[in-house]
Coordinates of C-alpha atoms (C1' of nucleotides) in Angstrom, one line a residue:
Chain A
M1 CA 0.0 0.0 0.0
K2 CA 2.2 2.7 -1.2
F3 CA 2.2 5.3 -4.0
S4 CA 4.6 4.8 -6.9
T5 CA 7.2 7.4 -7.7
R6 CA 5.2 7.9 -10.8
T7 CA 2.4 9.5 -8.7
E8 CA 4.9 11.5 -6.8
Y9 CA 6.5 12.8 -10.0
G10 CA 3.1 13.4 -11.6
L11 CA 1.8 15.5 -8.7
R12 CA 5.0 17.5 -8.5
A13 CA 5.0 18.1 -12.2
L14 CA 1.4 19.2 -12.3
S15 CA 1.9 21.7 -9.5
Q16 CA 4.6 23.2 -11.6
L17 CA 2.2 23.8 -14.4
D18 CA 0.0 25.8 -12.1
K19 CA 2.8 27.6 -10.3
T20 CA 4.4 29.6 -13.1
G21 CA 1.3 31.4 -14.4
K22 CA 2.5 30.9 -17.9
K23 CA 0.1 29.5 -20.5
A24 CA 2.2 26.5 -21.5
V25 CA 5.1 25.0 -19.7
S26 CA 7.6 22.8 -21.4
L27 CA 8.4 19.4 -19.9
A28 CA 12.0 20.3 -20.3
S29 CA 11.7 23.0 -17.7
V30 CA 9.6 20.8 -15.4
A31 CA 12.3 18.1 -15.8
K32 CA 14.9 20.6 -14.8
E33 CA 13.0 22.1 -11.9
E34 CA 11.9 18.8 -10.4
K35 CA 14.9 16.7 -11.5
I36 CA 12.9 14.1 -13.2
S37 CA 14.0 12.4 -16.5
L38 CA 12.4 14.2 -19.5
A39 CA 11.6 11.0 -21.3
Y40 CA 9.8 9.6 -18.3
L41 CA 7.8 12.8 -17.9
E42 CA 6.8 12.7 -21.5
R43 CA 5.3 9.3 -21.2
M44 CA 3.4 10.3 -18.1
F45 CA 2.0 13.4 -19.7
A46 CA 0.8 11.4 -22.6
S47 CA -1.5 9.5 -20.2
L48 CA -2.5 12.7 -18.4
K49 CA -3.4 14.3 -21.7
K50 CA -5.4 11.3 -22.8
A51 CA -7.3 11.5 -19.5
K52 CA -8.0 15.2 -20.3
I53 CA -6.2 16.4 -17.2
V54 CA -3.8 18.5 -19.2
K55 CA -3.7 20.0 -22.7
A56 CA -0.7 20.7 -24.9
D57 CA 0.4 23.2 -27.5
L58 CA 2.8 21.9 -30.1
G59 CA 5.9 23.6 -31.5
K60 CA 8.3 26.2 -30.2
K61 CA 6.7 28.1 -27.3
G62 CA 4.5 25.1 -26.8
G63 CA 4.1 23.0 -23.7
Y64 CA 1.5 21.7 -21.3
Y65 CA -1.1 23.4 -19.2
L66 CA -3.9 22.3 -17.0
A67 CA -7.2 21.5 -18.8
K68 CA -9.2 23.0 -16.0
P69 CA -8.4 25.4 -13.1
A70 CA -6.4 23.5 -10.4
G71 CA -9.3 23.8 -8.0
Q72 CA -11.4 21.6 -10.3
I73 CA -8.9 18.8 -10.8
K74 CA -9.4 16.1 -8.2
L75 CA -6.4 14.3 -6.9
F76 CA -8.5 11.1 -7.2
D77 CA -8.6 11.4 -11.0
V78 CA -5.0 12.2 -11.3
I79 CA -3.9 9.3 -9.2
I80 CA -6.2 6.8 -11.0
V81 CA -4.3 7.8 -14.2
L82 CA -0.9 7.6 -12.7
E83 CA -1.3 4.5 -10.5
G84 CA -3.2 2.7 -13.2
D85 CA -6.5 0.8 -12.7
V86 CA -7.3 0.3 -9.1
K87 CA -7.7 -3.4 -9.3
P88 CA -10.6 -4.8 -7.3
Y89 CA -9.5 -7.5 -4.9
K90 CA -10.1 -10.9 -6.4
C91 CA -10.6 -14.0 -4.3
A92 CA -9.0 -17.2 -5.6
D93 CA -12.1 -19.2 -6.3
G94 CA -15.8 -19.6 -5.7
A95 CA -15.4 -22.0 -2.8
V96 CA -13.7 -19.3 -0.8
C97 CA -15.3 -16.2 -2.0
K98 CA -19.1 -16.1 -1.8
P99 CA -21.2 -14.6 -4.6
G100 CA -21.5 -11.2 -2.8
G101 CA -17.8 -11.2 -2.1
C102 CA -16.0 -12.8 0.8
S103 CA -15.4 -11.2 4.1
V104 CA -11.9 -10.0 3.2
H105 CA -13.2 -8.5 0.0
R106 CA -15.8 -6.5 2.0
I107 CA -13.1 -4.9 4.2
W108 CA -11.1 -4.0 1.1
V109 CA -14.0 -2.2 -0.4
E110 CA -14.5 -0.3 2.8
I111 CA -10.9 0.8 2.9
Y112 CA -11.0 1.8 -0.7
K113 CA -14.1 3.9 -0.2
S114 CA -12.4 5.9 2.6
L115 CA -9.4 6.5 0.4
E116 CA -11.7 7.6 -2.4
K117 CA -13.5 10.0 -0.1
V118 CA -10.3 11.8 0.9
L119 CA -8.9 11.9 -2.7
K120 CA -12.2 13.2 -4.2
N121 CA -12.2 16.0 -1.7
K122 CA -8.8 17.3 -2.6
T123 CA -7.8 19.1 -5.7
L124 CA -4.5 20.2 -7.1
N125 CA -5.0 23.3 -5.1
S126 CA -4.5 21.3 -2.0
L127 CA -0.8 20.8 -2.9
Chain B
M1 CA -2.3 1.4 -4.2
K2 CA -3.4 -2.2 -3.8
F3 CA -3.0 -4.9 -1.3
S4 CA -0.7 -7.7 -2.2
T5 CA -1.9 -11.3 -2.4
R6 CA 0.2 -11.9 0.7
T7 CA -2.3 -9.8 2.7
E8 CA -5.2 -11.5 1.1
Y9 CA -3.7 -14.9 2.0
G10 CA -2.8 -13.8 5.5
L11 CA -6.3 -12.5 6.4
R12 CA -7.9 -15.6 5.0
A13 CA -5.6 -17.9 6.8
L14 CA -6.0 -16.0 10.1
S15 CA -9.8 -16.3 9.9
Q16 CA -9.4 -20.0 9.5
L17 CA -7.6 -20.2 12.8
D18 CA -10.5 -18.6 14.5
K19 CA -13.2 -20.5 12.7
T20 CA -12.4 -24.0 13.7
G21 CA -12.5 -23.6 17.5
K22 CA -9.6 -26.0 17.8
K23 CA -6.7 -25.0 19.9
A24 CA -4.0 -25.3 17.2
V25 CA -4.6 -25.5 13.5
S26 CA -2.0 -26.9 11.2
L27 CA -0.9 -24.9 8.2
A28 CA -1.4 -28.0 6.1
S29 CA -5.1 -27.8 6.8
V30 CA -5.2 -24.1 6.1
A31 CA -3.3 -24.6 2.9
K32 CA -5.8 -27.2 1.8
E33 CA -8.9 -25.2 2.8
E34 CA -7.7 -21.9 1.3
K35 CA -5.8 -23.4 -1.6
I36 CA -2.6 -21.6 -0.7
S37 CA 0.9 -23.1 -1.1
L38 CA 2.0 -24.6 2.2
A39 CA 5.6 -23.3 1.9
Y40 CA 4.4 -19.8 1.3
L41 CA 2.1 -19.9 4.3
E42 CA 4.9 -21.1 6.4
R43 CA 7.0 -18.1 5.6
M44 CA 4.1 -15.8 6.2
F45 CA 3.3 -17.3 9.6
A46 CA 6.9 -17.0 10.6
S47 CA 6.4 -13.2 10.3
L48 CA 3.1 -13.3 12.1
K49 CA 4.5 -15.2 14.9
K50 CA 7.5 -12.8 15.3
A51 CA 5.0 -10.0 15.5
K52 CA 3.1 -11.9 18.2
I53 CA -0.1 -12.1 16.3
V54 CA -0.1 -15.9 16.4
K55 CA 1.5 -18.5 18.6
A56 CA 2.5 -22.0 17.7
D57 CA 2.7 -25.5 19.2
L58 CA 5.4 -27.7 17.9
G59 CA 5.2 -31.4 17.0
K60 CA 2.4 -33.7 16.0
K61 CA -0.9 -32.2 17.0
G62 CA 0.8 -28.9 16.9
G63 CA -0.2 -25.9 14.8
Y64 CA -0.9 -22.2 15.1
Y65 CA -3.5 -20.3 17.1
L66 CA -4.3 -16.6 17.6
A67 CA -2.2 -15.0 20.3
K68 CA -5.2 -13.0 21.5
P69 CA -9.0 -13.2 20.9
A70 CA -9.8 -12.2 17.3
G71 CA -11.6 -9.1 18.6
Q72 CA -8.4 -7.8 20.0
I73 CA -6.3 -8.2 16.9
K74 CA -6.4 -5.1 14.8
L75 CA -6.3 -5.4 11.0
F76 CA -3.8 -2.6 11.0
D77 CA -1.3 -4.6 12.9
V78 CA -1.7 -7.6 10.7
I79 CA -1.4 -5.7 7.5
I80 CA 1.7 -3.9 8.6
V81 CA 3.3 -7.3 9.1
L82 CA 2.1 -8.7 5.8
E83 CA 2.6 -5.6 3.5
G84 CA 6.0 -4.8 5.1
D85 CA 7.1 -1.4 6.3
V86 CA 4.8 1.4 5.2
K87 CA 7.5 3.4 3.6
P88 CA 7.1 7.1 4.1
Y89 CA 7.0 9.1 1.0
K90 CA 10.4 10.6 0.2
C91 CA 11.0 13.7 -1.8
A92 CA 13.9 13.6 -4.1
D93 CA 15.9 16.4 -2.6
G94 CA 16.0 19.3 -0.2
A95 CA 15.4 21.9 -2.9
V96 CA 12.0 20.4 -3.7
C97 CA 10.9 19.1 -0.3
K98 CA 10.8 21.6 2.4
P99 CA 12.1 20.7 5.9
G100 CA 8.5 20.1 7.2
G101 CA 7.8 17.9 4.1
C102 CA 6.7 19.1 0.7
S103 CA 3.0 19.6 -0.3
V104 CA 2.8 16.2 -1.9
H105 CA 4.2 14.6 1.2
R106 CA 1.6 16.3 3.3
I107 CA -1.3 14.9 1.3
W108 CA 0.3 11.5 1.5
V109 CA 0.4 11.6 5.2
E110 CA -3.3 12.7 5.3
I111 CA -4.3 9.7 3.2
Y112 CA -2.3 7.4 5.3
K113 CA -3.9 8.7 8.5
S114 CA -7.4 8.0 7.1
L115 CA -6.4 4.5 6.2
E116 CA -4.9 3.9 9.6
K117 CA -8.1 5.0 11.2
V118 CA -10.2 2.5 9.3
L119 CA -7.8 -0.3 9.9
K120 CA -7.3 0.4 13.6
N121 CA -11.0 0.2 14.1
K122 CA -11.4 -3.2 12.6
T123 CA -10.3 -6.5 14.1
L124 CA -10.2 -10.0 12.8
N125 CA -13.7 -10.2 14.0
S126 CA -14.7 -7.9 11.2
L127 CA -13.9 -10.6 8.7
Chain C
dC1 C1' 12.3 -46.5 20.0
dA2 C1' 10.5 -45.5 15.2
dT3 C1' 7.5 -42.9 12.7
dA4 C1' 4.6 -39.4 11.2
dA5 C1' 3.0 -34.8 11.6
dT6 C1' 4.1 -30.6 12.6
dG7 C1' 6.8 -25.9 12.9
dC8 C1' 11.1 -23.8 11.6
dC9 C1' 14.8 -21.9 8.6
dG10 C1' 17.5 -20.2 4.7
dA11 C1' 18.7 -20.2 0.0
dC12 C1' 17.0 -20.3 -4.4
dT13 C1' 13.9 -19.4 -8.9
dT14 C1' 10.4 -17.3 -11.4
dA15 C1' 7.1 -13.8 -12.6
dA16 C1' 5.3 -9.3 -12.5
dT17 C1' 5.6 -4.6 -12.1
dT18 C1' 7.9 -0.3 -12.0
dA19 C1' 11.4 2.7 -13.5
dG20 C1' 14.1 4.5 -16.9
dT21 C1' 16.4 5.0 -21.8
dA22 C1' 16.9 5.6 -26.8
dG23 C1' 15.9 7.1 -31.2
dG24 C1' 13.1 8.9 -34.0
dT25 C1' 8.7 11.9 -36.2
dT26 C1' 5.6 15.9 -36.4
dA27 C1' 4.3 20.8 -35.5
dA28 C1' 4.9 25.7 -34.7
dA29 C1' 7.6 30.0 -34.1
dG30 C1' 10.9 33.1 -35.5
Chain D
dC1 C1' 15.4 26.3 -42.4
dT2 C1' 16.6 26.0 -37.6
dT3 C1' 15.2 25.5 -33.1
dT4 C1' 12.1 23.9 -29.5
dA5 C1' 8.6 21.8 -28.3
dA6 C1' 5.1 17.6 -28.2
dC7 C1' 4.4 12.9 -29.7
dC8 C1' 5.3 7.9 -30.4
dT9 C1' 7.2 3.2 -30.0
dA10 C1' 10.2 0.0 -28.7
dC11 C1' 13.6 -1.5 -25.7
dT12 C1' 16.4 -2.4 -21.1
dA13 C1' 17.3 -2.4 -16.2
dA14 C1' 15.9 -2.6 -11.5
dT15 C1' 13.0 -3.8 -7.9
dT16 C1' 9.6 -6.3 -5.6
dA17 C1' 6.3 -10.0 -5.2
dA18 C1' 5.3 -14.7 -5.5
dG19 C1' 6.5 -19.2 -5.1
dT20 C1' 9.7 -23.5 -4.5
dC21 C1' 13.0 -26.6 -2.4
dG22 C1' 15.5 -29.3 0.9
dG23 C1' 16.6 -30.2 5.2
dC24 C1' 16.4 -29.8 10.4
dA25 C1' 14.0 -29.7 15.2
dT26 C1' 10.2 -31.0 18.1
dT27 C1' 6.5 -33.8 19.9
dA28 C1' 2.5 -37.2 20.0
dT29 C1' 1.6 -41.8 19.6
dG30 C1' 1.7 -46.9 18.6

DNA sequence: CATAATGCCGACTTAATTAGTAGGTTAAAG
DNA sequence: CTTTAACCTACTAATTAAGTCGGCATTATG
């Protein structure tokens, strides 16, 4: 139960976009500021763009910017993109896990709900 | 952010100990019931024993049993053992992360606290 | 005592995931 | 027509999780 560095990088990078006030921020500058590999950032931002969290301008003077004001971007949505699908707990077989989900499964859902609650109440502004 | 199968196995195995009513339950029987590899269970239970969550009787008719009533064993403590150290988020360098922890770090702590709260309020009885 | 069932221990292998790299193409600005 | 940016795909390396193996120690029981 830990966050990947991908998530750490992503949140730090996104807060850079907001910080500068510029329209578009190049990943090269983010990479320099946050000391993250440019190539790695590029791939992360491809996902973030696909998920409509950021938009991009091509060409010189181009770069990335938030698709919405920071206050409207939920950490939950960002983290789902960066951490990948939150895989539901799967019990090994029908004998162990009842149709409605086994006891362990139920606890897992409960924990997930509380996590979701926190993350849906925080936006990039909370950073 | 997901639980390892180790945690899944562990919780399922522990609930077996409680279920039967017997004093000591052999891992061989748990392995059979829950369809988990015996060798893997053995290693998990070594950790659980070290953490004083279970106790064991040696020899024939031996086996494992809960060190305390199920209602007194917090899921939090079990999960810490099975998932390993909950590593605190580490920012890359001082320039980015302020002495008191950077903004991303602060969110992480908050999430962790809410998780902790849920897990400390649940015991093996909740399964 | 001999045997079988059990926990105990450490080294090893394999599989999966995460992290990071390389090398190029396309678009816009000046 | 050069420079700086996003964009794209494939590859490698590192780390962690999952699972296996072989043998030893302890104890109940016939």
